[in-house]
CSV table of C-alpha atoms in Angstrom, one decimal:
chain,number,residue,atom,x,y,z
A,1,UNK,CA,80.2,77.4,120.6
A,2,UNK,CA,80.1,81.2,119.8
A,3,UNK,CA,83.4,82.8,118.8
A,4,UNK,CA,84.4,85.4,121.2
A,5,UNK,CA,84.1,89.0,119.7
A,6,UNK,CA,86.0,91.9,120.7
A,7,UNK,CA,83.6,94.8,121.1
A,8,UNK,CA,86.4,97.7,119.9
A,9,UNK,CA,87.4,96.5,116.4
A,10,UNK,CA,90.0,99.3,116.2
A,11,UNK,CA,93.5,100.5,116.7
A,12,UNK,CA,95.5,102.9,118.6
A,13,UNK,CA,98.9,104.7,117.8
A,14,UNK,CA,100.3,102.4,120.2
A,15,UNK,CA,99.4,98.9,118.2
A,16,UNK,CA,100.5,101.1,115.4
A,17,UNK,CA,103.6,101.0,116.4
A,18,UNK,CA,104.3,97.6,117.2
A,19,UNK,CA,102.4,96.5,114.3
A,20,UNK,CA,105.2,98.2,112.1
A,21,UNK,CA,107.7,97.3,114.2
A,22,UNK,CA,106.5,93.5,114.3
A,23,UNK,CA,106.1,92.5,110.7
A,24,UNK,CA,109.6,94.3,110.2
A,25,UNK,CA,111.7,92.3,112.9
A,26,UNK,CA,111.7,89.1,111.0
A,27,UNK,CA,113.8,86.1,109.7
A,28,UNK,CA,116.3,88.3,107.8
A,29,UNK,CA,118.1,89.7,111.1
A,30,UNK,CA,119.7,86.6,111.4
A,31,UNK,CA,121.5,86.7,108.2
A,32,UNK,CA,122.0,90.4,108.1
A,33,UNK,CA,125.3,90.9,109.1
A,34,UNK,CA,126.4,88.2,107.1
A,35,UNK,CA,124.9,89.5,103.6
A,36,UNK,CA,126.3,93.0,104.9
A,37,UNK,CA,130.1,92.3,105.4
A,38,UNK,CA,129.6,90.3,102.3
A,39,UNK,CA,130.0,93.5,100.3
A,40,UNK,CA,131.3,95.6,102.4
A,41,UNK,CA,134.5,93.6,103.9
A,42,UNK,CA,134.4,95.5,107.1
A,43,UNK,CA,132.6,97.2,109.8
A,44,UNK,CA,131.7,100.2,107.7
A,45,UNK,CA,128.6,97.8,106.9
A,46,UNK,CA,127.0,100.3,109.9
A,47,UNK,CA,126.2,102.8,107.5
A,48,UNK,CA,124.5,100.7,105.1
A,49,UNK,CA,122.0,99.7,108.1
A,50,UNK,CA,121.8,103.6,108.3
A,51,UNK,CA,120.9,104.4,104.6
A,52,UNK,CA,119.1,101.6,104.3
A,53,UNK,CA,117.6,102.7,107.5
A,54,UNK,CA,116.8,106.6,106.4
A,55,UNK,CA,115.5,104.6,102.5
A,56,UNK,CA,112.9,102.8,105.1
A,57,UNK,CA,111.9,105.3,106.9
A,58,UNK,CA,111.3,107.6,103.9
A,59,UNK,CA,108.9,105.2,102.5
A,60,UNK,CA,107.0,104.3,105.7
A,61,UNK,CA,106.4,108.4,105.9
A,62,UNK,CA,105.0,108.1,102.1
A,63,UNK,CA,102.9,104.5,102.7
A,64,UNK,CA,101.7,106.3,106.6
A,65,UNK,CA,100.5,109.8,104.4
A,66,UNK,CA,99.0,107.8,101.3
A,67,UNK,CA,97.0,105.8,104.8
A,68,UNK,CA,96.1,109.0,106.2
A,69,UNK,CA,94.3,111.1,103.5
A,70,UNK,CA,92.6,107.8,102.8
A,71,UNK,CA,90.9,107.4,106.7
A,72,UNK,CA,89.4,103.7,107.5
A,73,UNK,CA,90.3,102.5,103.9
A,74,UNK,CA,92.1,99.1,102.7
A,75,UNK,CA,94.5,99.2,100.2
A,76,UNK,CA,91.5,97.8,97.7
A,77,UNK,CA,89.6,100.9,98.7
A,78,UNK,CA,92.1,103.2,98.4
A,79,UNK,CA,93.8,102.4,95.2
A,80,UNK,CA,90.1,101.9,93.4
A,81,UNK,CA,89.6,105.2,94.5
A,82,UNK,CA,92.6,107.1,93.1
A,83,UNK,CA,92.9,104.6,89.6
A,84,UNK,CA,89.5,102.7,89.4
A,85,UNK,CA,88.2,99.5,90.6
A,86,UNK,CA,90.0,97.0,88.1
A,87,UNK,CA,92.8,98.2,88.3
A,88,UNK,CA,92.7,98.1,92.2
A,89,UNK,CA,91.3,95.1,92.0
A,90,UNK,CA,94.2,93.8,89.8
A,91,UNK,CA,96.8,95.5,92.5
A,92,UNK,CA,95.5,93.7,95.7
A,93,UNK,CA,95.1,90.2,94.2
A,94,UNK,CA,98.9,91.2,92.9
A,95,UNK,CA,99.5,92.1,96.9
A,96,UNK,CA,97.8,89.2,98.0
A,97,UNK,CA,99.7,86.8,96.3
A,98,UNK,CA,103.0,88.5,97.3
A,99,UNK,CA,101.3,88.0,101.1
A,100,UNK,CA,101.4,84.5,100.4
A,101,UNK,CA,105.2,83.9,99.4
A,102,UNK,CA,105.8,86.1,102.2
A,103,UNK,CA,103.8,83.9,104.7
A,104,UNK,CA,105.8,80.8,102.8
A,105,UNK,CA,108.9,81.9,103.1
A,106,UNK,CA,109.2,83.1,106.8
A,107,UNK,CA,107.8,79.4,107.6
A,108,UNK,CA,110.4,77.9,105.6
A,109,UNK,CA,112.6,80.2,107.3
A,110,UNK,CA,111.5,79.2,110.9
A,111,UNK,CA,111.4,75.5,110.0
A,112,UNK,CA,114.8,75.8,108.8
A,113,UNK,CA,116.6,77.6,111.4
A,114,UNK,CA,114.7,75.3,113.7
A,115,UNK,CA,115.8,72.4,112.7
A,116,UNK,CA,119.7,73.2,112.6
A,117,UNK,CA,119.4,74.7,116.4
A,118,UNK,CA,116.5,72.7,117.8
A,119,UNK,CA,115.1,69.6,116.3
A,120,UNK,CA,118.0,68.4,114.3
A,121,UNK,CA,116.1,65.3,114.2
A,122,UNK,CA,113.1,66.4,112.8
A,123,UNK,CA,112.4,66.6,109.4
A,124,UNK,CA,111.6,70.4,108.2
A,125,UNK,CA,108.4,69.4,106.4
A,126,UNK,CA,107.3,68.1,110.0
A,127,UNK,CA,108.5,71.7,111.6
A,128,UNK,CA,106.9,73.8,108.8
A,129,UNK,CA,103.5,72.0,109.2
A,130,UNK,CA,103.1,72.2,112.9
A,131,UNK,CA,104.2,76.1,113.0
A,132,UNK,CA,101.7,76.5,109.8
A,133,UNK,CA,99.0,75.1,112.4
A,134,UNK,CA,99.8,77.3,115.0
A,135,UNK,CA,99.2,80.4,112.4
A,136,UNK,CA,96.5,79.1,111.4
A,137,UNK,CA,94.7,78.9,114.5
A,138,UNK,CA,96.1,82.5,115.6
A,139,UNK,CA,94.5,83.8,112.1
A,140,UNK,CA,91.1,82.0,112.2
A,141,UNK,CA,89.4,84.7,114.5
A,142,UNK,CA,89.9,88.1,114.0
A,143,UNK,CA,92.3,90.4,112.7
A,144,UNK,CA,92.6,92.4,115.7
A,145,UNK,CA,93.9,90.2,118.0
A,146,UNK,CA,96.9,89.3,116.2
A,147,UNK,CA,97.3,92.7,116.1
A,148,UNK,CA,97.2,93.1,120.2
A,149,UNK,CA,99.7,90.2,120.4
A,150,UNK,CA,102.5,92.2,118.6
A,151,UNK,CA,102.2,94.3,122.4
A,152,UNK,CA,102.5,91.6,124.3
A,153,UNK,CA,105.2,89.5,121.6
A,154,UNK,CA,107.6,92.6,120.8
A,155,UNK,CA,108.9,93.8,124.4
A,156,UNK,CA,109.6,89.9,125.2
A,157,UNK,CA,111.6,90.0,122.0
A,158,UNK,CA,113.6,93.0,122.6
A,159,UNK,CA,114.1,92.4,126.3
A,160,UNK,CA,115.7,88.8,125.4
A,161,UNK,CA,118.1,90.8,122.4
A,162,UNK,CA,119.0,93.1,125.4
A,163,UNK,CA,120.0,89.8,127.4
A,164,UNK,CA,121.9,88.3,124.4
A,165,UNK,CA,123.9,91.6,123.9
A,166,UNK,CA,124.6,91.5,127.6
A,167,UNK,CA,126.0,87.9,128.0
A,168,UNK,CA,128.2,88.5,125.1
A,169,UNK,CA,129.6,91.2,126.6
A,170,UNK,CA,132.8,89.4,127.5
A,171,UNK,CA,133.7,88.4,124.2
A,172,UNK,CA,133.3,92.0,122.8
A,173,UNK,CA,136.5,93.2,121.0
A,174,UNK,CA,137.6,96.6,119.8
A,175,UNK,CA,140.0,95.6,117.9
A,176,UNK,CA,137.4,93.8,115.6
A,177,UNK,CA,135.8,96.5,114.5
A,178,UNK,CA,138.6,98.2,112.8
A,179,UNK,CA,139.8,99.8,110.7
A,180,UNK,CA,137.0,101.8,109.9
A,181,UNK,CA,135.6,103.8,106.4
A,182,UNK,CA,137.8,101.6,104.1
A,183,UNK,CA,135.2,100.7,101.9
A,184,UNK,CA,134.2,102.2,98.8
A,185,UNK,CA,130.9,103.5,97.9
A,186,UNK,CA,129.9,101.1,95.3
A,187,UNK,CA,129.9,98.1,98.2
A,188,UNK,CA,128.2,101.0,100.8
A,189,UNK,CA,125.6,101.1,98.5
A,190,UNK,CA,125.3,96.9,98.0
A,191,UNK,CA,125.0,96.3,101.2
A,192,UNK,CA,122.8,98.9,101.5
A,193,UNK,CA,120.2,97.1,99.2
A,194,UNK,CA,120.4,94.1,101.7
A,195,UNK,CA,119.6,96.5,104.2
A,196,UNK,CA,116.9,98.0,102.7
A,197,UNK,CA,115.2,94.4,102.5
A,198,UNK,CA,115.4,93.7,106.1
A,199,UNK,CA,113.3,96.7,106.6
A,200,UNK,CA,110.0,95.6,104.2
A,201,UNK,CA,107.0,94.9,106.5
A,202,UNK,CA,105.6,98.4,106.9
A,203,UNK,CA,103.5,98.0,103.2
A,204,UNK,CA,100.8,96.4,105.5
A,205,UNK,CA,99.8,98.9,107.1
A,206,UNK,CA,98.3,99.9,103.4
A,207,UNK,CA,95.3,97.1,104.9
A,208,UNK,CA,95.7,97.5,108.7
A,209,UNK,CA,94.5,101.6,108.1
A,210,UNK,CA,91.0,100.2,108.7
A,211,UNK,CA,91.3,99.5,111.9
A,212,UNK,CA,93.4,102.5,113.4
A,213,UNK,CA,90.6,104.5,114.5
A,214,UNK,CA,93.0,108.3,115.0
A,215,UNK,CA,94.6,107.9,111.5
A,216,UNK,CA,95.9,111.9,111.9
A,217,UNK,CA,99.0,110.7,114.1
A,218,UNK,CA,99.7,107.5,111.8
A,219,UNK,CA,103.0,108.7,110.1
A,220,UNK,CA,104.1,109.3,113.6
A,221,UNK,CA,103.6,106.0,115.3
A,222,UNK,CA,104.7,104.4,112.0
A,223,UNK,CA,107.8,106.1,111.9
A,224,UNK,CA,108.6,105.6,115.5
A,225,UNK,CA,107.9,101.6,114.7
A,226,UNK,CA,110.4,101.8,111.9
A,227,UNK,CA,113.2,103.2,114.1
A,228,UNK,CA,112.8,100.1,116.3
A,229,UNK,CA,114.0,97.3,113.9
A,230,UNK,CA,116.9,100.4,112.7
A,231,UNK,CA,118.5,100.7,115.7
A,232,UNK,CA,117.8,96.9,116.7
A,233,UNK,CA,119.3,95.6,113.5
A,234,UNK,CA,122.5,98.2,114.2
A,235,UNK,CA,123.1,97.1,117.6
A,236,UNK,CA,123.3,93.6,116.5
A,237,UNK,CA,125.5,94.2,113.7
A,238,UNK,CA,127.8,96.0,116.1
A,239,UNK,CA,127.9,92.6,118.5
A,240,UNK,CA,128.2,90.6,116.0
A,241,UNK,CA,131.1,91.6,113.9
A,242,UNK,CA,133.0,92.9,117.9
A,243,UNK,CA,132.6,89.4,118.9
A,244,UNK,CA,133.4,87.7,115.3
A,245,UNK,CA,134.9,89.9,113.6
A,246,UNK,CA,134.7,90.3,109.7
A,247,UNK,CA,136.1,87.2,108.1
A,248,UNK,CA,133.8,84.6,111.0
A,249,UNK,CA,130.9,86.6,110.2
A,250,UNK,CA,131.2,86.2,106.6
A,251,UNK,CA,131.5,82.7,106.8
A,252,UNK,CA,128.4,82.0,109.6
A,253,UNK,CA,125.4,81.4,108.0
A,254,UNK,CA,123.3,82.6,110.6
A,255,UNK,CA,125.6,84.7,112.7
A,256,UNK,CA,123.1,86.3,115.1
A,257,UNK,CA,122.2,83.4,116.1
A,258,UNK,CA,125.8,82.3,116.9
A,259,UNK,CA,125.5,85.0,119.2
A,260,UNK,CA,123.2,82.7,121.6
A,261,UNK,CA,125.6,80.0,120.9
A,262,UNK,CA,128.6,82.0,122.6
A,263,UNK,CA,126.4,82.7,125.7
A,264,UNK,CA,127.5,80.6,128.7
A,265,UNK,CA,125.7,81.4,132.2
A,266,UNK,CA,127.1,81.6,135.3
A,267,UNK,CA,126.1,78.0,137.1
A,268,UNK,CA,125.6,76.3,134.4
A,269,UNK,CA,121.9,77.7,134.9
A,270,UNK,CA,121.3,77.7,131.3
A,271,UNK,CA,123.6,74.7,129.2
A,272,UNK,CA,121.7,76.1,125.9
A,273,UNK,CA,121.0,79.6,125.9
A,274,UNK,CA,120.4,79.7,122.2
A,275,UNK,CA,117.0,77.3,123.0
A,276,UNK,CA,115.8,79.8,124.9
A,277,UNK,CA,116.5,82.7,122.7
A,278,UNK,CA,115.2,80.9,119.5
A,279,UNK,CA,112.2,79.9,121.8
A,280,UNK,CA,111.5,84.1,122.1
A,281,UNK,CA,112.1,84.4,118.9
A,282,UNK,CA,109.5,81.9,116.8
A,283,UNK,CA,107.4,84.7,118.7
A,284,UNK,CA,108.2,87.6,116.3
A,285,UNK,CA,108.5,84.8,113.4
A,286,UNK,CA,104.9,83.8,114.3
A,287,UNK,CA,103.4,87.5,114.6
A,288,UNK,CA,105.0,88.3,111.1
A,289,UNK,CA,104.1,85.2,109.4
A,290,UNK,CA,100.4,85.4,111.1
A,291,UNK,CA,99.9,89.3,109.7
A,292,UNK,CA,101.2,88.3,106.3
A,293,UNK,CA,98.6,85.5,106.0
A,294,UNK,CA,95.8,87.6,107.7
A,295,UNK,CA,96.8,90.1,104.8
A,296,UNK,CA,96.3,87.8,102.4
A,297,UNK,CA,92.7,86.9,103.4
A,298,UNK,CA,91.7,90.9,103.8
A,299,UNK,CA,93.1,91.8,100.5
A,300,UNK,CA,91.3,88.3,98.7
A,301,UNK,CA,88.3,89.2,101.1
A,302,UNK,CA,88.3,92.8,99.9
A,303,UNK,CA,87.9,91.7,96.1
A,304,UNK,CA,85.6,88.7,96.6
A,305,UNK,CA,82.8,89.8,99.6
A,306,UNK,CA,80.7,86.3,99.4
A,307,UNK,CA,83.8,84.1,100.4
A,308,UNK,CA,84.1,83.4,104.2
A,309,UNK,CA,87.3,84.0,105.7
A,310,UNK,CA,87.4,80.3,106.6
A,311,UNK,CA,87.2,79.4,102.9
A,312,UNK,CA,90.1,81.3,102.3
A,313,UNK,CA,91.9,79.9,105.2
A,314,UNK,CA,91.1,76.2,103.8
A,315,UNK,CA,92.1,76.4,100.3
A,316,UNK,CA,95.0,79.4,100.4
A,317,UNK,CA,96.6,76.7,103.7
A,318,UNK,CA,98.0,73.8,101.7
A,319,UNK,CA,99.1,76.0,98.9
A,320,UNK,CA,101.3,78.2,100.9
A,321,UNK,CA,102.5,74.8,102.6
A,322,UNK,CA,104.0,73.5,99.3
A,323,UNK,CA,105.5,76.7,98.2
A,324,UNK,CA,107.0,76.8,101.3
A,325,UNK,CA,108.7,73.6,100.8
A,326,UNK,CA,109.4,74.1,96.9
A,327,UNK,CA,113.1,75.0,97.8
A,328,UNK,CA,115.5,72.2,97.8
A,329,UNK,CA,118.3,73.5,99.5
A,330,UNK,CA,119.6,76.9,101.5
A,331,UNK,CA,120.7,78.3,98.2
A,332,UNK,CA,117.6,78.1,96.6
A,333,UNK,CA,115.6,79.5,100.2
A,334,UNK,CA,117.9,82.4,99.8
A,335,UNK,CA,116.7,82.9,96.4
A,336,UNK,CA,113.3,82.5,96.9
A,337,UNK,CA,114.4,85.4,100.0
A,338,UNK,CA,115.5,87.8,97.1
A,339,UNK,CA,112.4,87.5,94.7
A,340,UNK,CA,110.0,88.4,97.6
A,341,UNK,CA,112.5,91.6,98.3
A,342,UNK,CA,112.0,92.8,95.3
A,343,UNK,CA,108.7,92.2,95.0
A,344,UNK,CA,108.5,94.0,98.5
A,345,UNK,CA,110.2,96.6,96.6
A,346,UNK,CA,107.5,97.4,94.6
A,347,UNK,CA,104.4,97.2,97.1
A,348,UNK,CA,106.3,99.4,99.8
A,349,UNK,CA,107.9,102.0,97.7
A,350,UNK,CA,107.3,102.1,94.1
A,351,UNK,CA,103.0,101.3,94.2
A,352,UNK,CA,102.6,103.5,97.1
A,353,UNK,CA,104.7,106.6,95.9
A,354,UNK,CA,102.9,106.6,92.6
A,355,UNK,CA,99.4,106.2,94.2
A,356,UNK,CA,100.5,109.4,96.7
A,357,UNK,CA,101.6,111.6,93.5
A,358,UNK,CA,98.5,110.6,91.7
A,359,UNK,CA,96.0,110.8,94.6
A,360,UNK,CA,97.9,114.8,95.5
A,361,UNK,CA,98.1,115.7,91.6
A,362,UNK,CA,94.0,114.5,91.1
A,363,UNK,CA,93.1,115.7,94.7
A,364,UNK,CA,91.8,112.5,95.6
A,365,UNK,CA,91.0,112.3,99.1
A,366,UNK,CA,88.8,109.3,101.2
A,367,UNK,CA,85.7,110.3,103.3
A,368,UNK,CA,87.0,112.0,106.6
């Protein structure tokens, strides 16, 4: 049977947008209030989302202008053009593999969280391969199309966040939330480095610029996609530590996600109101987790032309599946977390700021 083929292989500023948005919203908005009060022992923990917030929107500008004076170019092309094609070469297999522990550790992520408000009866290695199936059979056809999900994924996501804010309404305390700026700047500024993690995503659009097909309004769209997950990850922080307070959240694992737990409707219409939310939610999990992996096989595809996407797909599959499940506990998950944030680190801000100076001080520009 022939594969379907979508006749327009591009993207708007609209898919833009949600793209960014998308692969930003992921599995660390669960924990973030928690790693936030951790430092900061209070609600002042807002304006580390905001600096980490303004940090994250910087860089998206600098990653959406490096995109746009390099028009329909991958992050292969683009950094071959400005260095040369080793060391580009070097730089995507680099990003690739980051792709990859990305990829595994949103599935051990899922499969985790899954477990302890789902199938608590199911083993995780069982949960990590089915959802692993289900991305890859979303990333087997084209790129674009997981890229035209994220329209129809991300308003279902926000709409049931809305819901979730307002059934916990009730429970939302004032008093909670003070007292307020008693925390020095030294734990402002680590929690703001958690922040700043929560907000790594937008580097992919370094290999999604060949598709967008008006790259002049890219730092726009990108900037408004940014601001989603910014004022999305503040709301939540706001619920969560007015209906927990400080101390609770500190001590919840996952305290977003006790926010479903709380929810009781009217009727008894709903017993478990966190299925349905986590439900919505493997939605966003699945977009990220799918763009990561469909990263991986443009930037490998980018450097190595002969090999069919399937190929990849086949051999890169049961690799990511056993990184994924190299962590033995929740300690060592959250550690495997913090060595893809940094690594995030340097594909989002550091590679692409030096490419940008480079590419203005050389005058490299791509073919308009």
């Amino acid at each position: 049977m022939k594969p379907f083929e979508y006749n327009d292989q591009e993207i708007g500023q609209k898919e833009v947008l949600f793209l960014v948005a998308n692969m930003v919203i992921g599995f660390g908005v669960l924990t973030l209030p928690r790693s936030i009060v951790e430092h900061t022992k209070s609600f002042d923990g807002w304006i580390s989302i905001c600096i980490g917030g303004i940090i994250a929107l910087f860089f998206t500008w600098v990653v959406a202008k490096l995109t746009m004076r390099f028009p329909k170019k991958n992050f292969y092309e683009i950094s071959s053009a400005i260095l040369n094609k080793y060391i580009g070469g070097i730089l995507t297999f680099l990003f690739a593999t980051y792709s990859i522990l990305f990829v595994s550790y949103e599935m051990r992520g899922v499969a985790s969280i899954s477990q302890l408000y789902l199938f608590d009866k199911t083993p995780v290695e069982v949960i990590c391969l089915v959802f692993l199936l289900v991305v890859i059979y979303g990333i087997s056809g084209e790129s674009i199309v997981i890229l035209r999900i994220n329209l129809m994924f991300l308003p279902i996501v926000l709409f049931i966040v809305f819901v979730l804010m307002i059934m916990n309404l009730g429970y939302f305390e004032l008093k909670n939330l003070k007292p307020f700026f008693i925390s020095n700047w030294k734990e402002i500024a680590t929690a703001s480095k958690e922040t700043v993690f929560s907000f790594l995503g937008f580097e992919f659009l370094l290999f999604y610029n060949a598709f967008i097909n008006k790259p002049k309004n890219t730092s726009k769209s990108a900037l408004m996609g940014i601001s989603i997950p910014l004022v999305l990850y503040l709301t939540v922080f706001i619920f969560v530590i007015g209906v927990f307070g400080v101390d609770v959240t500190s001590n919840t694992l996952y305290p977003t996600a006790e926010l479903a737990k709380q929810v009781e409707v009217p009727g008894g219409f709903f017993e478990r109101f966190e299925s349905l939310f986590f439900t919505i939610w493997v939605m966003t999990l699945f977009s990220t987790a799918a763009m990561a992996f469909d990263i991986t096989l443009l930037a490998l595809g980018a450097i190595m032309k002969k090999v069919k996407r399937m190929h990849f797909i086949f051999i890169l599959s049961p690799i990511i599946y056993l990184i994924a499940m190299s962590p033995q506990n929740i300690l060592e998950v959250a550690s495997f977390g913090k060595v893809i944030s940094y690594t995030g680190i340097v594909f989002s801000m550091v590679i692409p700021s030096v490419l940008l100076t480079i590419a203005l001080i050389r005058g490299v520009k791509g073919d308009v």
